[in-house]
Short mmCIF file of C-alpha atoms and ligand atoms in Angstrom, two decimals:
data_model
loop_
_atom_site.label_atom_id
_atom_site.label_comp_id
_atom_site.label_asym_id
_atom_site.label_seq_id
_atom_site.Cartn_x
_atom_site.Cartn_y
_atom_site.Cartn_z
CA MET Y 29 -8.39 7.86 10.88
CA ALA Y 30 -5.38 5.85 12.09
CA LYS Y 31 -4.98 2.22 11.09
CA ILE Y 32 -3.68 0.51 14.22
CA PHE Y 33 -1.30 -2.42 14.01
CA CYS Y 34 0.13 -4.78 16.57
CA ILE Y 35 3.75 -5.95 16.20
CA ALA Y 36 3.40 -9.30 18.04
CA ASN Y 37 5.12 -12.71 18.44
CA GLN Y 38 5.16 -14.49 21.73
CA LYS Y 39 8.50 -15.67 20.94
CA GLY Y 40 11.32 -13.57 22.45
CA GLY Y 41 14.05 -11.80 20.74
CA VAL Y 42 12.67 -12.00 17.11
CA GLY Y 43 12.53 -8.36 16.20
CA LYS Y 44 9.48 -7.07 17.34
CA THR Y 45 10.87 -3.77 18.78
CA THR Y 46 13.27 -3.15 16.11
CA THR Y 47 10.45 -3.35 13.62
CA ALA Y 48 8.12 -1.25 15.67
CA ILE Y 49 10.72 1.68 15.98
CA ASN Y 50 12.23 1.41 12.36
CA LEU Y 51 8.57 1.00 11.01
CA ALA Y 52 7.43 4.20 12.84
CA ALA Y 53 10.60 6.11 11.96
CA GLY Y 54 10.24 4.71 8.12
CA LEU Y 55 6.70 5.85 8.15
CA ALA Y 56 7.28 9.35 9.70
CA ALA Y 57 10.16 9.65 6.83
CA LEU Y 58 7.29 8.92 4.37
CA GLU Y 59 5.36 11.77 5.97
CA GLN Y 60 2.89 9.65 7.82
CA ARG Y 61 1.63 10.86 11.21
CA VAL Y 62 2.77 8.01 13.50
CA LEU Y 63 2.01 6.97 17.20
CA LEU Y 64 4.13 4.20 18.62
CA VAL Y 65 2.76 2.58 21.82
CA ASP Y 66 5.30 0.70 23.90
CA LEU Y 67 3.25 -2.07 25.45
CA ASP Y 68 6.12 -3.97 27.00
CA PRO Y 69 7.48 -3.42 30.70
CA GLN Y 70 10.87 -3.86 29.19
CA GLY Y 71 10.56 -0.40 27.64
CA ASN Y 72 12.87 -1.17 24.70
CA ALA Y 73 10.73 0.76 22.29
CA THR Y 74 10.93 3.74 24.64
CA MET Y 75 14.46 3.78 24.89
CA GLY Y 76 15.04 3.05 21.21
CA SER Y 77 13.05 6.10 20.25
CA GLY Y 78 15.16 8.31 22.46
CA VAL Y 79 12.77 8.64 25.53
CA ASP Y 80 14.36 7.82 28.96
CA LYS Y 81 12.14 5.17 30.43
CA HIS Y 82 13.70 5.76 34.01
CA GLN Y 83 12.40 9.62 33.85
CA LEU Y 84 8.50 8.97 33.03
CA SER Y 85 6.03 11.24 34.71
CA HIS Y 86 3.22 9.37 32.70
CA SER Y 87 3.35 6.22 30.75
CA ILE Y 88 1.07 3.48 29.27
CA TYR Y 89 0.74 2.16 32.57
CA GLN Y 90 -1.18 5.26 33.77
CA VAL Y 91 -3.44 4.87 30.72
CA LEU Y 92 -4.39 1.16 31.38
CA ILE Y 93 -5.31 2.00 34.93
CA GLY Y 94 -7.23 4.84 33.93
CA HIS Y 95 -5.18 7.53 35.65
CA SER Y 96 -4.22 9.34 32.37
CA THR Y 97 -5.07 9.62 28.70
CA ILE Y 98 -2.97 8.96 25.74
CA ASN Y 99 -2.48 12.55 25.10
CA GLN Y 100 -1.39 13.07 28.74
CA SER Y 101 1.06 10.28 28.24
CA LYS Y 102 2.43 10.65 24.88
CA CYS Y 103 5.78 12.35 24.19
CA PRO Y 104 7.67 13.26 20.91
CA SER Y 105 10.61 10.94 19.62
CA GLU Y 106 12.85 14.00 18.63
CA SER Y 107 15.01 11.42 16.78
CA GLY Y 108 12.23 9.43 14.87
CA GLY Y 109 9.74 12.18 14.16
CA TYR Y 110 6.83 10.34 15.69
CA ASP Y 111 5.09 10.19 18.87
CA VAL Y 112 5.33 7.64 21.66
CA VAL Y 113 3.59 6.35 24.68
CA PRO Y 114 6.29 5.15 26.81
CA ALA Y 115 6.46 2.19 28.95
CA ASN Y 116 8.76 1.07 31.88
CA ARG Y 117 8.73 -1.49 34.56
CA ASN Y 118 5.83 -0.22 36.26
CA LEU Y 119 3.80 -1.83 33.57
CA ALA Y 120 4.55 -5.10 34.83
CA GLY Y 121 2.06 -4.50 37.74
CA ALA Y 122 -0.91 -3.59 35.52
CA GLU Y 123 -1.45 -7.15 34.47
CA ILE Y 124 -2.39 -8.07 38.15
CA GLU Y 125 -4.09 -4.58 38.99
CA LEU Y 126 -6.50 -5.09 35.87
CA VAL Y 127 -7.73 -8.28 37.07
CA ASP Y 128 -10.68 -6.78 38.59
CA PHE Y 129 -11.65 -4.25 35.97
CA ASP Y 130 -14.59 -4.71 33.71
CA HIS Y 131 -13.68 -5.05 30.11
CA ARG Y 132 -10.05 -5.29 31.09
CA GLU Y 133 -9.15 -6.27 27.51
CA SER Y 134 -10.54 -3.38 25.69
CA ILE Y 135 -9.12 -0.32 27.90
CA LEU Y 136 -6.32 0.38 25.35
CA LYS Y 137 -8.76 0.20 22.41
CA ASN Y 138 -10.99 2.93 24.26
CA ALA Y 139 -8.03 4.98 24.79
CA LEU Y 140 -6.67 4.92 21.36
CA ASP Y 141 -10.22 5.59 19.91
CA LYS Y 142 -9.77 9.05 21.22
CA VAL Y 143 -6.73 9.84 19.15
CA ALA Y 144 -7.41 7.97 16.15
CA ALA Y 145 -8.20 10.92 14.12
CA ASP Y 146 -4.83 12.47 14.84
CA TYR Y 147 -2.56 9.86 13.38
CA ASP Y 148 -2.29 7.75 10.06
CA PHE Y 149 -0.77 4.64 11.89
CA ILE Y 150 -0.69 3.57 15.33
CA LEU Y 151 1.84 0.76 15.96
CA ILE Y 152 1.86 -1.28 19.12
CA ASP Y 153 4.86 -2.90 20.15
CA CYS Y 154 3.84 -6.17 22.30
CA PRO Y 155 5.63 -7.98 24.89
CA PRO Y 156 6.76 -11.58 24.31
CA ALA Y 157 3.76 -13.37 25.63
CA LEU Y 158 0.33 -14.03 25.04
CA SER Y 159 -0.55 -12.00 28.14
CA LEU Y 160 -3.39 -9.43 29.24
CA LEU Y 161 -1.20 -6.58 27.77
CA THR Y 162 -0.92 -8.52 24.35
CA LEU Y 163 -4.65 -9.12 24.44
CA ASN Y 164 -5.08 -5.41 25.06
CA GLY Y 165 -2.97 -4.79 21.98
CA LEU Y 166 -4.84 -7.27 19.79
CA CYS Y 167 -8.32 -5.85 20.77
CA ALA Y 168 -7.22 -2.34 19.90
CA ALA Y 169 -5.79 -3.34 16.23
CA HIS Y 170 -6.94 -3.73 12.84
CA GLY Y 171 -4.36 -6.24 12.32
CA VAL Y 172 -1.08 -7.93 13.29
CA ILE Y 173 2.43 -7.68 11.98
CA VAL Y 174 4.37 -10.84 12.71
CA PRO Y 175 8.25 -10.26 12.72
CA MET Y 176 9.84 -13.86 12.51
CA GLN Y 177 13.24 -15.25 11.82
CA CYS Y 178 13.44 -17.99 9.27
CA GLU Y 179 14.32 -20.67 11.68
CA TYR Y 180 13.02 -24.21 12.16
CA PHE Y 181 11.29 -23.43 15.47
CA ALA Y 182 9.72 -20.15 14.22
CA LEU Y 183 7.01 -22.17 12.33
CA GLU Y 184 6.18 -24.11 15.51
CA GLY Y 185 5.48 -20.92 17.73
CA LEU Y 186 3.56 -19.40 14.66
CA SER Y 187 0.57 -21.77 15.30
CA ASP Y 188 -0.25 -20.50 18.91
CA LEU Y 189 -0.07 -16.95 17.76
CA VAL Y 190 -2.51 -17.79 14.89
CA ASN Y 191 -4.75 -19.44 17.27
CA SER Y 192 -4.83 -16.62 19.64
CA ILE Y 193 -5.67 -14.11 16.73
CA LYS Y 194 -8.46 -16.37 15.81
CA GLN Y 195 -9.85 -16.63 19.15
CA VAL Y 196 -9.71 -12.81 19.51
CA HIS Y 197 -11.14 -12.31 16.11
CA ALA Y 198 -14.05 -14.67 17.17
CA ASN Y 199 -14.66 -13.16 20.42
CA LEU Y 200 -13.53 -9.77 21.02
CA ASN Y 201 -12.51 -7.87 17.70
CA THR Y 202 -13.92 -9.04 14.54
CA ASP Y 203 -11.67 -6.43 12.57
CA LEU Y 204 -8.45 -8.31 13.41
CA LYS Y 205 -6.54 -10.07 11.19
CA ILE Y 206 -3.05 -10.98 10.25
CA ILE Y 207 -1.60 -8.38 7.85
CA GLY Y 208 1.51 -10.16 7.15
CA LEU Y 209 4.54 -12.04 8.28
CA LEU Y 210 7.75 -10.08 8.05
CA ARG Y 211 11.06 -11.99 7.72
CA VAL Y 212 13.48 -10.32 9.62
CA MET Y 213 17.26 -10.75 10.56
CA PHE Y 214 17.51 -12.76 7.27
CA ASP Y 215 20.77 -13.83 5.94
CA PRO Y 216 20.31 -15.36 2.24
CA ARG Y 217 23.60 -17.20 2.57
CA THR Y 218 22.00 -19.79 4.87
CA ALA Y 219 20.41 -22.71 3.22
CA LEU Y 220 18.02 -23.43 6.16
CA GLN Y 221 16.87 -19.64 6.19
CA GLN Y 222 15.91 -20.12 2.49
CA GLN Y 223 14.21 -23.15 3.06
CA VAL Y 224 11.90 -21.79 5.80
CA SER Y 225 11.33 -18.67 3.89
CA ALA Y 226 10.14 -20.82 0.85
CA GLN Y 227 7.76 -22.81 3.42
CA LEU Y 228 6.40 -19.60 4.68
CA MET Y 229 5.41 -18.46 1.27
CA GLN Y 230 4.03 -21.87 0.30
CA HIS Y 231 1.59 -21.94 3.62
CA PHE Y 232 0.95 -18.13 3.87
CA GLY Y 233 1.18 -16.88 0.46
CA ASP Y 234 0.56 -13.25 0.03
CA LYS Y 235 0.39 -13.00 3.83
CA VAL Y 236 4.22 -12.89 3.68
CA PHE Y 237 5.41 -9.44 3.10
CA LYS Y 238 7.54 -8.82 -0.03
CA THR Y 239 10.03 -6.87 1.92
CA ILE Y 240 13.00 -8.85 3.64
CA ILE Y 241 14.65 -7.23 6.59
CA PRO Y 242 18.43 -8.33 6.40
CA ARG Y 243 20.57 -8.96 9.31
CA ASN Y 244 22.31 -5.59 9.65
CA VAL Y 245 24.54 -4.56 12.63
CA ARG Y 246 23.44 -0.84 12.25
CA LEU Y 247 20.11 -1.59 13.32
CA ALA Y 248 21.33 -3.59 16.29
CA GLU Y 249 23.68 -0.49 17.15
CA ALA Y 250 21.18 2.14 16.87
CA PRO Y 251 19.21 1.74 20.11
CA SER Y 252 22.05 2.52 22.27
CA TYR Y 253 22.08 5.95 20.83
CA GLY Y 254 18.24 6.31 21.23
CA ILE Y 255 18.02 6.78 17.47
CA PRO Y 256 15.95 4.46 15.16
CA GLY Y 257 18.19 2.74 12.71
CA VAL Y 258 16.43 4.13 9.91
CA VAL Y 259 17.72 7.76 11.13
CA TYR Y 260 20.83 6.52 12.60
CA ASP Y 261 22.34 5.45 9.20
CA LYS Y 262 20.07 6.03 6.29
CA SER Y 263 22.30 4.36 3.78
CA SER Y 264 22.48 1.04 5.63
CA ARG Y 265 20.77 -2.10 4.11
CA GLY Y 266 18.67 -2.31 7.30
CA ALA Y 267 17.53 1.15 7.11
CA LYS Y 268 16.64 1.03 3.26
CA ALA Y 269 14.77 -2.21 4.05
CA TYR Y 270 12.56 -0.69 6.58
CA ILE Y 271 11.72 2.46 4.41
CA GLU Y 272 10.70 -0.16 1.77
CA PHE Y 273 8.60 -1.83 4.44
CA GLY Y 274 6.90 1.47 5.28
CA ALA Y 275 6.22 2.09 1.68
CA GLU Y 276 4.75 -1.51 1.43
CA MET Y 277 2.40 -0.88 4.39
CA ILE Y 278 1.24 2.25 3.00
CA GLU Y 279 0.13 0.19 -0.11
CA ARG Y 280 -1.36 -2.52 1.91
CA ILE Y 281 -3.53 -0.36 4.10
CA LYS Y 282 -5.52 0.82 0.96
CA THR Y 283 -6.67 -2.89 0.73
CA ILE Y 284 -7.66 -3.10 4.44
P1 ATP K 328 11.60 -9.08 23.05
O1 ATP K 328 10.91 -10.32 22.65
O2 ATP K 328 12.69 -9.38 24.15
O3 ATP K 328 10.71 -7.82 23.13
P2 ATP K 328 11.97 -8.43 20.26
O4 ATP K 328 11.23 -9.26 19.59
O5 ATP K 328 11.41 -7.06 20.51
O6 ATP K 328 12.54 -8.76 21.55
P3 ATP K 328 14.23 -6.89 19.23
O7 ATP K 328 14.54 -6.37 20.54
O8 ATP K 328 13.86 -6.03 18.21
O9 ATP K 328 13.49 -8.23 19.45
O10 ATP K 328 15.55 -7.69 18.80
C1 ATP K 328 16.46 -8.64 19.36
C2 ATP K 328 17.99 -8.31 19.31
O11 ATP K 328 18.08 -8.46 17.88
C3 ATP K 328 18.08 -6.92 19.60
O12 ATP K 328 19.46 -6.96 20.15
C4 ATP K 328 18.24 -6.20 18.24
O13 ATP K 328 19.23 -5.02 18.10
C5 ATP K 328 18.71 -7.29 17.25
N1 ATP K 328 18.20 -7.26 15.94
C6 ATP K 328 16.68 -7.15 15.65
N2 ATP K 328 16.71 -6.91 14.26
C7 ATP K 328 17.87 -6.97 13.66
C8 ATP K 328 18.45 -6.98 12.44
N3 ATP K 328 17.65 -7.05 11.29
N4 ATP K 328 19.70 -7.03 12.14
C9 ATP K 328 20.64 -7.20 13.32
N5 ATP K 328 20.19 -7.23 14.59
C10 ATP K 328 18.74 -7.07 14.83
MG1 MG K 329 10.82 -6.23 22.18
#
């Protein structure tokens, strides 16, 4: 049965999608069966996986409004070696359309239950908001991976996310926990980043992943080719870090 993880942080531009794509490709390179769900109307995980968001006949939007299944909506990421349930801007409408649905926060969970046996990992790329979409992700998941930059304001935003996760845990999904905080876009030459990193480890202990993702331009270039960074330049520092993170996740799920 698949372990299901949300990649979430309500702060924008912190590396959620880069983590989702490269963890998916990293796990696939380690021979895991992976499904990546794009839960963001921006469709960045879709494009970065080599799937054209402008040409979708089915997407996660149809799944959420009950017009299709995960199996009908998924497609292969040829470049990444995993499956994707794609998204595009249609998904922005789901938020309003779902208002009258019963159990509207559990729709994704119910849809993913039907394919969980087909995968080792299901990764959900969340939008930068604590919205109904993110709530669907949190209700469906066993745990949350929180990518963050080691900057001063990163810690401030974290308490909102931690509170939301606690509320979902208490009311909707008792499985849910923070799997770990992932330090991304890390530049060891910056004193502030070193300080924030040390603070994180002090507060969160072993909830901070051992792997650190460096700032690496190859990871930023790769999406424009529709290829995960891990595949685009295997020998880059960024690619190696995400493969290492994949291996850390495979170890980590043994304890979940
Ligand atoms: P949003 O909140 O809009 O969904 P996000 O949290 O998904 O954003 P990304 O899109 O993954 O963030 O990353 C934001 C930008 O930073 C992108 O241009 C991406 O290419 C770049 N980036 C992410 N990680 C790295 C890295 N390790 N090194 C260099 N650039 C990176
Ligand atoms: Mg994103």
